[in-house]
Coordinates of N, CA, C and O in Angstrom, one line a residue:
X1 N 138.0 79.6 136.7 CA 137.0 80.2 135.8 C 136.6 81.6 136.3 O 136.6 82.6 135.6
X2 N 136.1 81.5 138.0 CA 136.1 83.3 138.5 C 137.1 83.4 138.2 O 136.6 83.7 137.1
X3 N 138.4 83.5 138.0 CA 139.8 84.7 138.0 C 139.3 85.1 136.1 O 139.3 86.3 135.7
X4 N 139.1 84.4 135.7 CA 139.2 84.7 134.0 C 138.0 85.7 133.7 O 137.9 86.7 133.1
X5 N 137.1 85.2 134.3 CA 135.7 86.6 134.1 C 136.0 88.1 134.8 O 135.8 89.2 134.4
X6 N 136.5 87.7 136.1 CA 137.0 89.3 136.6 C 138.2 90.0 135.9 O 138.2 91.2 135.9
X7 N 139.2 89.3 135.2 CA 140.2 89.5 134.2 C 139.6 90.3 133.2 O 140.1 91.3 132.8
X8 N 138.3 89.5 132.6 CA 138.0 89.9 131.4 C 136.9 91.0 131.3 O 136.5 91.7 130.3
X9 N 136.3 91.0 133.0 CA 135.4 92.3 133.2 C 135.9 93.3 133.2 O 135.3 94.2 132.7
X10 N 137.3 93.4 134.0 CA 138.0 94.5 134.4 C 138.7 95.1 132.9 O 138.7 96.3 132.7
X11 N 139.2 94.1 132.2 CA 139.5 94.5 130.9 C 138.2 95.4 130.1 O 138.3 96.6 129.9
X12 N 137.1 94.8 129.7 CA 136.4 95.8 129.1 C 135.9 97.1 130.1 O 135.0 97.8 129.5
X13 N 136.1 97.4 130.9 CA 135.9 98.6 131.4 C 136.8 99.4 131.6 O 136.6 100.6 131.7
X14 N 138.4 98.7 131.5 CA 139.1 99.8 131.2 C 139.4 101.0 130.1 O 139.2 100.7 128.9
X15 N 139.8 102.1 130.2 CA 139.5 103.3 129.9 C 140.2 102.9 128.8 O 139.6 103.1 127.8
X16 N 141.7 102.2 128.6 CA 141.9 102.3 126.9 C 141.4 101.1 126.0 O 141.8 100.9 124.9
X17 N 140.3 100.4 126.9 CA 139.5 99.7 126.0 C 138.4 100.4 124.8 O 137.8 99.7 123.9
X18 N 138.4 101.3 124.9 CA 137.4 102.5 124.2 C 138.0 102.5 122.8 O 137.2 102.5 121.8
X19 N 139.8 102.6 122.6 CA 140.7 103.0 122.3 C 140.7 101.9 121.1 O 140.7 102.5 120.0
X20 N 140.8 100.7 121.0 CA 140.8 99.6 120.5 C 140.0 99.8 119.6 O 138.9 100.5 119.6
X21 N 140.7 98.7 118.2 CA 139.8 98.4 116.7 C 138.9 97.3 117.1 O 139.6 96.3 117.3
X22 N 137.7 97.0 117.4 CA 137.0 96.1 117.1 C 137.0 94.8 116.0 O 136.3 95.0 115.0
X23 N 137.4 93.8 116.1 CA 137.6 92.8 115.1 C 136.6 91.6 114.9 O 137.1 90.8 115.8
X24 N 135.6 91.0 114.4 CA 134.9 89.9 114.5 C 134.8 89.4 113.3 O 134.7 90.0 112.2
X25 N 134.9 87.8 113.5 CA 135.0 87.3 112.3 C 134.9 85.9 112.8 O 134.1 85.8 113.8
X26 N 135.5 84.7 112.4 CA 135.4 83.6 112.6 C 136.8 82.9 113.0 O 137.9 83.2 112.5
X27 N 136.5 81.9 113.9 CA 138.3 81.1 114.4 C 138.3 79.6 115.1 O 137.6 79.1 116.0
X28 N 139.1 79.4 114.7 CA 139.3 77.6 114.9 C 140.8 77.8 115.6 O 141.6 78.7 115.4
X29 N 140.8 76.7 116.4 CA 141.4 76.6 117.4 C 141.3 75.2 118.0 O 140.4 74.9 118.7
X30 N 142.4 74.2 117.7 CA 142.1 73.0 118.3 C 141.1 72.2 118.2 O 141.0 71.2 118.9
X31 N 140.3 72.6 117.4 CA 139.0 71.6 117.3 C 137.7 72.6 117.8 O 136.5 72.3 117.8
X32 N 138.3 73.9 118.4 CA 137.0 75.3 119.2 C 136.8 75.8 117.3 O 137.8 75.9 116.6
X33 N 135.9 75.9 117.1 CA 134.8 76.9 115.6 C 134.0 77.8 116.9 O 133.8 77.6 118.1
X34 N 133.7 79.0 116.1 CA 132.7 79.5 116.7 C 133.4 81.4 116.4 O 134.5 81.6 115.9
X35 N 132.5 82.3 116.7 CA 132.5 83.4 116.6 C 134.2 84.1 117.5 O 134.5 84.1 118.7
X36 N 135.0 84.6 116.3 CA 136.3 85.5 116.7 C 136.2 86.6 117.2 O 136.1 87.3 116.2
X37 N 136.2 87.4 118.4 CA 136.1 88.7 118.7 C 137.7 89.1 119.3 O 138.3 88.5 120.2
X38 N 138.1 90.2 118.7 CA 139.3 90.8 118.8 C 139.3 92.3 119.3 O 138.2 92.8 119.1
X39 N 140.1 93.1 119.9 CA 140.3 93.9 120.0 C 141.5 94.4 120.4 O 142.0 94.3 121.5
X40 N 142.0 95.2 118.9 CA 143.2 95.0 119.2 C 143.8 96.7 118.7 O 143.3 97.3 117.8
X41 N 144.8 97.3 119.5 CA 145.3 98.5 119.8 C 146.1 98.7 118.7 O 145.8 98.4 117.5
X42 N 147.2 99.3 119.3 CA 148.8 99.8 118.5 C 149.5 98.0 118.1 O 149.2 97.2 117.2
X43 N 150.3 98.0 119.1 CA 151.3 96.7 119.0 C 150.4 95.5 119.6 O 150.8 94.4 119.1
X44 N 149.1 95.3 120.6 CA 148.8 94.3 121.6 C 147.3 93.8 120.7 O 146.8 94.5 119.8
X45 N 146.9 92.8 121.1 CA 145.5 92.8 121.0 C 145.5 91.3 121.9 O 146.3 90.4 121.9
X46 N 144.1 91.5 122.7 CA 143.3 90.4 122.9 C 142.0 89.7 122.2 O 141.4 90.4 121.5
X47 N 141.7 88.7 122.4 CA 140.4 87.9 122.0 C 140.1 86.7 123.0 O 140.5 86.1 123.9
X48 N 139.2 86.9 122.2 CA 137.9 85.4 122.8 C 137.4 84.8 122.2 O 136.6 85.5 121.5
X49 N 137.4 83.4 121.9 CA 136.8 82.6 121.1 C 135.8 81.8 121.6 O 136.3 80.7 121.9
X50 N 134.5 81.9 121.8 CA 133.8 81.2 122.0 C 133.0 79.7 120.9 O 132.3 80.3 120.0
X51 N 133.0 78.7 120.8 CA 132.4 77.9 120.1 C 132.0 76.8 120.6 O 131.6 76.6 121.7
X52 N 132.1 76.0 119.4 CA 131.5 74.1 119.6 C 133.0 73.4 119.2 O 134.1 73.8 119.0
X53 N 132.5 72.4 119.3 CA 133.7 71.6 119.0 C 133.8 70.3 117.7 O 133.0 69.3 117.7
X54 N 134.9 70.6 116.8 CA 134.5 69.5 115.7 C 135.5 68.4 115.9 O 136.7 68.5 116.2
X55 N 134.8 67.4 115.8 CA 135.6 65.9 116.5 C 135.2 64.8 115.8 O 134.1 64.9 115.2
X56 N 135.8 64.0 115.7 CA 135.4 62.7 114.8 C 134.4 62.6 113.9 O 134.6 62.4 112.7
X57 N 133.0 62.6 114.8 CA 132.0 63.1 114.8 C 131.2 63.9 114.0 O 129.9 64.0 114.0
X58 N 132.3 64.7 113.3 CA 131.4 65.7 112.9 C 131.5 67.2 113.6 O 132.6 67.4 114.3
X59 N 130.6 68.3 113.6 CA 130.0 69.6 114.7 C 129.0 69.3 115.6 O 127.8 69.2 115.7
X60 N 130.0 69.1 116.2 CA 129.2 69.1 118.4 C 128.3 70.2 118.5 O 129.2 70.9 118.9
X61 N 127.6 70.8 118.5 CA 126.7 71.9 118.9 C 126.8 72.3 120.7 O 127.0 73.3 121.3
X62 N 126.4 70.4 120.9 CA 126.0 70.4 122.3 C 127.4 70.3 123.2 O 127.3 69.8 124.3
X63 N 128.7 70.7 122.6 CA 129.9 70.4 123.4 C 130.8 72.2 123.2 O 131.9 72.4 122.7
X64 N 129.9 73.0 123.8 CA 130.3 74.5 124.1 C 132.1 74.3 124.9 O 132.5 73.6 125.9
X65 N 132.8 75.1 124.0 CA 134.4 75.2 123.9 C 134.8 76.6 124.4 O 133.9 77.1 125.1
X66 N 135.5 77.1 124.3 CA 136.0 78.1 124.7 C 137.4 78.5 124.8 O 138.1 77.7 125.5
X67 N 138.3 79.9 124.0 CA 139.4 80.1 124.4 C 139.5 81.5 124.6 O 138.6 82.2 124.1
X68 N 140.5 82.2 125.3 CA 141.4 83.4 124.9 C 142.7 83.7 125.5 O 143.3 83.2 126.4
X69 N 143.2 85.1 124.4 CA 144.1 85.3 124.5 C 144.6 86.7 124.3 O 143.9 87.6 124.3
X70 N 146.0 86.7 124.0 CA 146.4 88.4 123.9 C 147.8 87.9 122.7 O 148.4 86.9 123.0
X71 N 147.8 88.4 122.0 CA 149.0 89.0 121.1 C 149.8 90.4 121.0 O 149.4 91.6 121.1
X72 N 151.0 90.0 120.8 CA 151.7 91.1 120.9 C 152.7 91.1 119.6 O 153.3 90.0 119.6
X73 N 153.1 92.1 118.5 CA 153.5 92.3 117.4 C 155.4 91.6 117.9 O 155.7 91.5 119.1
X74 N 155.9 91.3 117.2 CA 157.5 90.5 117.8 C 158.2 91.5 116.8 O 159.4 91.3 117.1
X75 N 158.1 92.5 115.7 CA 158.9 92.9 115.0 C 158.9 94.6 114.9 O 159.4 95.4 114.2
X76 N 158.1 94.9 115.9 CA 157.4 96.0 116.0 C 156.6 97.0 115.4 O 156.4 98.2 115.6
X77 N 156.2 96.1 114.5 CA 155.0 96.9 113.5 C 153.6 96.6 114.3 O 153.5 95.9 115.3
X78 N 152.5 97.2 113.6 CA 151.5 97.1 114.3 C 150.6 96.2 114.0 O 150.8 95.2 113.3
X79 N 149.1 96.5 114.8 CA 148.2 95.2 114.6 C 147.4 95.5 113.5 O 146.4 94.9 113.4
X80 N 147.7 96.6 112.3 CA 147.4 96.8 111.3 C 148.3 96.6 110.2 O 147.9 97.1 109.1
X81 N 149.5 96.0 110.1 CA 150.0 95.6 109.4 C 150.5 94.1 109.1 O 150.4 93.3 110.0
X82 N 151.0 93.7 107.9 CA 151.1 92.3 107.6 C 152.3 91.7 108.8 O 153.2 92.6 108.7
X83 N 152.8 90.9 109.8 CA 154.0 91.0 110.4 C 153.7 89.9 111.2 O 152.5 89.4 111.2
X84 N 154.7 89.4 112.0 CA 155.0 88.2 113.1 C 154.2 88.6 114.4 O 154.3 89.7 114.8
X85 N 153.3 87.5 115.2 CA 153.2 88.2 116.6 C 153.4 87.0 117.2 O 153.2 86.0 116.4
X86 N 153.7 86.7 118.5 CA 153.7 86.0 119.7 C 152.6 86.3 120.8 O 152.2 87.4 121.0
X87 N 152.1 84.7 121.7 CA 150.9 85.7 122.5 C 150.7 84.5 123.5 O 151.5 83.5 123.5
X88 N 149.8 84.6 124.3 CA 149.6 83.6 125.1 C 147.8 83.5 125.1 O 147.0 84.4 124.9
X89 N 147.6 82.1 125.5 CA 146.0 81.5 125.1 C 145.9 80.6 126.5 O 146.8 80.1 127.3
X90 N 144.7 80.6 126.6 CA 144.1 79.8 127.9 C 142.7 79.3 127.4 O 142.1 80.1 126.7
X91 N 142.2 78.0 127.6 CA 141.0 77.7 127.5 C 141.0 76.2 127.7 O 141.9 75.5 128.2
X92 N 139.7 75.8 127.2 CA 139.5 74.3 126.7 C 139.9 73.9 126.0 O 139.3 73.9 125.0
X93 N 141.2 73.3 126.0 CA 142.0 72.9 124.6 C 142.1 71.7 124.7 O 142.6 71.2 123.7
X94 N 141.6 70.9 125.8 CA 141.9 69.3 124.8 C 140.7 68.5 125.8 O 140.9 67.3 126.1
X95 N 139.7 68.9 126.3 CA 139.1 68.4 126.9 C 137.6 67.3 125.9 O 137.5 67.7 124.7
X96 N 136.6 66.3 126.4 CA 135.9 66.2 125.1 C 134.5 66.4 125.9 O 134.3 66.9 127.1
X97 N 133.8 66.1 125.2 CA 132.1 66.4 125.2 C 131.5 66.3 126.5 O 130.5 66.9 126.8
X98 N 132.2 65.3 127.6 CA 131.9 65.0 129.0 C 133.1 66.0 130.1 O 133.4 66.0 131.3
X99 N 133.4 66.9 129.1 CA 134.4 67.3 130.1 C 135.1 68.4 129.8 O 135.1 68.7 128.7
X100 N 135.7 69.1 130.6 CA 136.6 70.3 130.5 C 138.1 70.3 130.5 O 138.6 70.1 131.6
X101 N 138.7 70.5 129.7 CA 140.3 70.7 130.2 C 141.2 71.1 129.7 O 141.8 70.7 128.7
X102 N 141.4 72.3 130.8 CA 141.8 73.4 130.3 C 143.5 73.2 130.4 O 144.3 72.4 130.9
X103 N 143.6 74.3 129.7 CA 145.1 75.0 129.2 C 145.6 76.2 129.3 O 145.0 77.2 129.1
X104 N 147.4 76.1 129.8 CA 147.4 77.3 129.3 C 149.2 77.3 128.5 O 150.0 76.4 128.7
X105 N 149.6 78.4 127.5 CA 150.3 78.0 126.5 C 150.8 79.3 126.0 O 150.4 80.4 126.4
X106 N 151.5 78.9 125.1 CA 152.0 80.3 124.3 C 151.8 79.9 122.8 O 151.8 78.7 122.5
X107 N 151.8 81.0 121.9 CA 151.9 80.8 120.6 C 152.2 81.7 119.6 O 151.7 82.8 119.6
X108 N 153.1 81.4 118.6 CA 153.5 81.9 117.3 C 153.1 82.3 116.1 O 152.5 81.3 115.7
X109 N 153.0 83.0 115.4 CA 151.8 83.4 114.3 C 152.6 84.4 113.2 O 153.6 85.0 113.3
X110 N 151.4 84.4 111.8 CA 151.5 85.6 111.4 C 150.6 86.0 111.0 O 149.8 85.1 110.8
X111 N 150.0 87.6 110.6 CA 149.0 87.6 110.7 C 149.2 88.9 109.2 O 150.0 89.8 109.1
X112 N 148.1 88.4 108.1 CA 147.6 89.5 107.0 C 146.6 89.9 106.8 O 145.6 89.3 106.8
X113 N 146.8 91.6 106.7 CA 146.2 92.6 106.7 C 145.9 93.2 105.2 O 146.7 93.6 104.3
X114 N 144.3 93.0 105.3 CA 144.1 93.9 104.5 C 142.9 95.3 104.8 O 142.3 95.5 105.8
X115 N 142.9 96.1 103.8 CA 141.7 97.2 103.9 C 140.2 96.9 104.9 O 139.3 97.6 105.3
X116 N 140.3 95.9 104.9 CA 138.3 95.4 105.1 C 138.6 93.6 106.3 O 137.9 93.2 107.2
X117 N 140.1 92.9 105.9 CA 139.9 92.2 106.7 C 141.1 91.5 106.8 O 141.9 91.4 105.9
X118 N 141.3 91.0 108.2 CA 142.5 90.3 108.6 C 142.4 88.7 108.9 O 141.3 88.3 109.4
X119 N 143.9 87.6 108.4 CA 143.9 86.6 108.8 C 144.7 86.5 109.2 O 145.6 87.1 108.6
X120 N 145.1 85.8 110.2 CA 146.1 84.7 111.3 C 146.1 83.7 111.2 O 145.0 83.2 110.8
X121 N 146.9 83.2 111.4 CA 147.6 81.7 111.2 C 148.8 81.5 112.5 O 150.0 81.8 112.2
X122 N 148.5 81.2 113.5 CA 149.7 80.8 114.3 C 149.4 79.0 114.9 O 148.5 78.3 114.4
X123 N 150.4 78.5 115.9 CA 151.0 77.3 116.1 C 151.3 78.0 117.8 O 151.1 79.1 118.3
X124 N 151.8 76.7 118.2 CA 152.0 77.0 119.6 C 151.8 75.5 120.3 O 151.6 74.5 119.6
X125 N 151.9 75.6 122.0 CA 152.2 74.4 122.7 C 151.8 75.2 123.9 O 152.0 76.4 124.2
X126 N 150.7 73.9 124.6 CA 150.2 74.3 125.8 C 150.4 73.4 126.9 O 150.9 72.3 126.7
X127 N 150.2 73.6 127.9 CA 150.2 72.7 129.1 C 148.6 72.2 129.6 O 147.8 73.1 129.8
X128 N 148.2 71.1 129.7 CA 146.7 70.5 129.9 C 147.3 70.5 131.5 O 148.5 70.3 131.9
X129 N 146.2 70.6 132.3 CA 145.9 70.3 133.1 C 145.6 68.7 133.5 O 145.0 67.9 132.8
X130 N 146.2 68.4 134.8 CA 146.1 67.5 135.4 C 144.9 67.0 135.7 O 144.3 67.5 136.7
X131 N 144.1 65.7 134.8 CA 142.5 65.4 136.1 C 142.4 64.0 136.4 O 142.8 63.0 135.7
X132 N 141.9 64.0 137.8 CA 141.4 62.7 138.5 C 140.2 61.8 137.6 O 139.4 62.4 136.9
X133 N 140.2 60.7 137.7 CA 139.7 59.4 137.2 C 138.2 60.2 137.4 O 137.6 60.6 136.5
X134 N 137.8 60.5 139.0 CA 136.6 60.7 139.1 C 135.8 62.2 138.4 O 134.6 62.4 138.4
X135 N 136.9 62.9 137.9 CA 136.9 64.4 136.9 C 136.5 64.4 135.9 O 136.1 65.5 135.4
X136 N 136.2 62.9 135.3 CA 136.0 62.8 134.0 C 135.3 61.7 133.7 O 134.4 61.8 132.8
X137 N 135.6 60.5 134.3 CA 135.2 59.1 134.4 C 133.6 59.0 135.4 O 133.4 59.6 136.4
X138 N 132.8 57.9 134.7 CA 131.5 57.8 135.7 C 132.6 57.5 137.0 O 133.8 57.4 136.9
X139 N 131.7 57.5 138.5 CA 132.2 57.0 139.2 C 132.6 55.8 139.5 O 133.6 55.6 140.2
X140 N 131.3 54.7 138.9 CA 132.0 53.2 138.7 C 133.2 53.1 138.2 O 134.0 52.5 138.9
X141 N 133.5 53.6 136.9 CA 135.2 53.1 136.7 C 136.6 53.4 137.6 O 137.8 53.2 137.3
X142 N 135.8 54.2 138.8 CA 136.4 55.0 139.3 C 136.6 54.5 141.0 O 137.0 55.2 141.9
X143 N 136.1 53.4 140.9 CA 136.1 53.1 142.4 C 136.6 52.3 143.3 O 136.3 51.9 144.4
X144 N 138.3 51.8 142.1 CA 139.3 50.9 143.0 C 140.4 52.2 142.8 O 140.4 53.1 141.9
X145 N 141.4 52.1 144.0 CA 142.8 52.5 143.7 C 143.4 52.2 142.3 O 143.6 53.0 141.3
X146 N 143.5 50.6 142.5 CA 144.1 50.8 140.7 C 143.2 51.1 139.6 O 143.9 51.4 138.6
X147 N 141.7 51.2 139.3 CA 141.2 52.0 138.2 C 141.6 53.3 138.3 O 142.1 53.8 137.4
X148 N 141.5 54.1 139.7 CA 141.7 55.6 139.6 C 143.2 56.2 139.2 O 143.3 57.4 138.8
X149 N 144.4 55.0 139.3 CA 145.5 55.5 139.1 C 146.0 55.3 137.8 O 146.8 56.1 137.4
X150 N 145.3 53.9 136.9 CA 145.3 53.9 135.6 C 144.1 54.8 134.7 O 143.9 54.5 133.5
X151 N 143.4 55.7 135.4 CA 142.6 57.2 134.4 C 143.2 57.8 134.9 O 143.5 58.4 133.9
X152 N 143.9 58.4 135.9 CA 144.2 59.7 136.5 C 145.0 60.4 134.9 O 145.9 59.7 134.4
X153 N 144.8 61.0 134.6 CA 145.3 62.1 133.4 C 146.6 63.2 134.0 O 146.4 64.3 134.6
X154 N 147.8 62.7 133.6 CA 148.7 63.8 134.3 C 148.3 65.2 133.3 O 147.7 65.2 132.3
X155 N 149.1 66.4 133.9 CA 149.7 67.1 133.0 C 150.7 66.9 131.7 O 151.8 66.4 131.5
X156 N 149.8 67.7 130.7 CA 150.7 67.0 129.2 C 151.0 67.8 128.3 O 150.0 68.5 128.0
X157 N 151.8 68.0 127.8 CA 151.9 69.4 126.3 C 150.1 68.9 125.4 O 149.3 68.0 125.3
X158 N 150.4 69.9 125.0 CA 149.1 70.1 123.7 C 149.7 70.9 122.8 O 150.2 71.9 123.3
X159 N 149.8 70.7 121.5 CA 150.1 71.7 120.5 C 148.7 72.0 120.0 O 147.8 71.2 119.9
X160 N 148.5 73.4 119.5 CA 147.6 74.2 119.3 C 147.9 74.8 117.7 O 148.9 75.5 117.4
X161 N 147.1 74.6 117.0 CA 146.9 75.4 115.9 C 145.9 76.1 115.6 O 144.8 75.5 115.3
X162 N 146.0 77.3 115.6 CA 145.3 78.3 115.2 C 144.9 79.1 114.0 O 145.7 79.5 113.3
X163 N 143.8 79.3 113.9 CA 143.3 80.3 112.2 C 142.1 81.7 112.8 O 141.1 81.4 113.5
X164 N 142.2 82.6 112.6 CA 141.2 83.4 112.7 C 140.9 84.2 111.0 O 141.8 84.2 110.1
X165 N 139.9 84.7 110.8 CA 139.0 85.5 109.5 C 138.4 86.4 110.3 O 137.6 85.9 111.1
X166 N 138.6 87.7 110.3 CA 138.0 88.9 111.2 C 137.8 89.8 110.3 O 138.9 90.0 109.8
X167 N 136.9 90.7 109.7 CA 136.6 91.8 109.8 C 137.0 93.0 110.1 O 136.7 93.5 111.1
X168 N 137.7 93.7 109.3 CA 138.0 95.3 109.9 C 137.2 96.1 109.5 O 136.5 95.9 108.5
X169 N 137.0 97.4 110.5 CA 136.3 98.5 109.9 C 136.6 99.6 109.0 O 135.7 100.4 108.7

């Protein structure tokens, strides 16, 4: 979680961050809603999706989510034009209301442009993280050998589908 904040500090202070379109809007992600922020150049852009999480349930409020990522154009038009991108995402992608767990993945997309605002639509496949019985589970269910080895959660694919609605200027 430190490596992703110093990633993401050192990104906005860099000098061709200035350079970048500003994008905000809205984006769903795996079950993450919550505010889309983009910023995205010539061919590249990154984002961050901060939200809640909608589950069975209903909108979690109280179950704060989290993703980001970077895209990059695959046909070589830009991030102002209608066209294909590929990109890679990291976040909370399959974890629930007691817990975190994170991912990391690649994903496929296309994305339409207009005068005032852009949508995306990509897909993709992630890798979940590995967690222990005691990671997730109270510690009672967690306090024979064999309870801990029937929760232990291996590593697993996750497919990912993605939507953003952003705003241009």
């Amino acid at each position: 979680m430190t490596l992703i904040r110093v990633l993401l500090l050192a990104l906005l202070l860099s000098p061709g961050f200035a350079r970048a379109e500003l994008l905000v809007g809205a984006g769903f992600l795996n079950g993450v809603v919550g505010p889309n922020i983009e910023w995205a150049w010539r061919h590249t852009s990154v984002w961050a999706l901060p939200g809640a999480h909608i589950g069975s349930q209903g909108f979690q409020d109280d179950d704060l989510r989290w993703a980001v990522g970077m895209r990059r154009r695959l046909d070589g038009g830009t991030t102002v034009t209608n066209g294909f991108f590929g990109g890679l995402l990291a976040g909370d992608l399959g974890g629930e209301k007691r817990y975190e767990r994170l991912g990391l993945g690649a994903e496929m997309g296309h994305q339409w442009v207009g005068n005032h605002v852009r949508l995306t639509l990509s897909a993709g496949l992630a890798v979940l993280e590995p967690l222990d019985c005691g990671d997730y589970r109270p510690s009672a269910q967690c306090d024979t050998e064999a309870k801990r080895r029937r929760h232990d959660l291996d590593a697993e694919p996750q497919l990912t589908l993605g939507v953003t609605l952003s705003l241009r200027r």
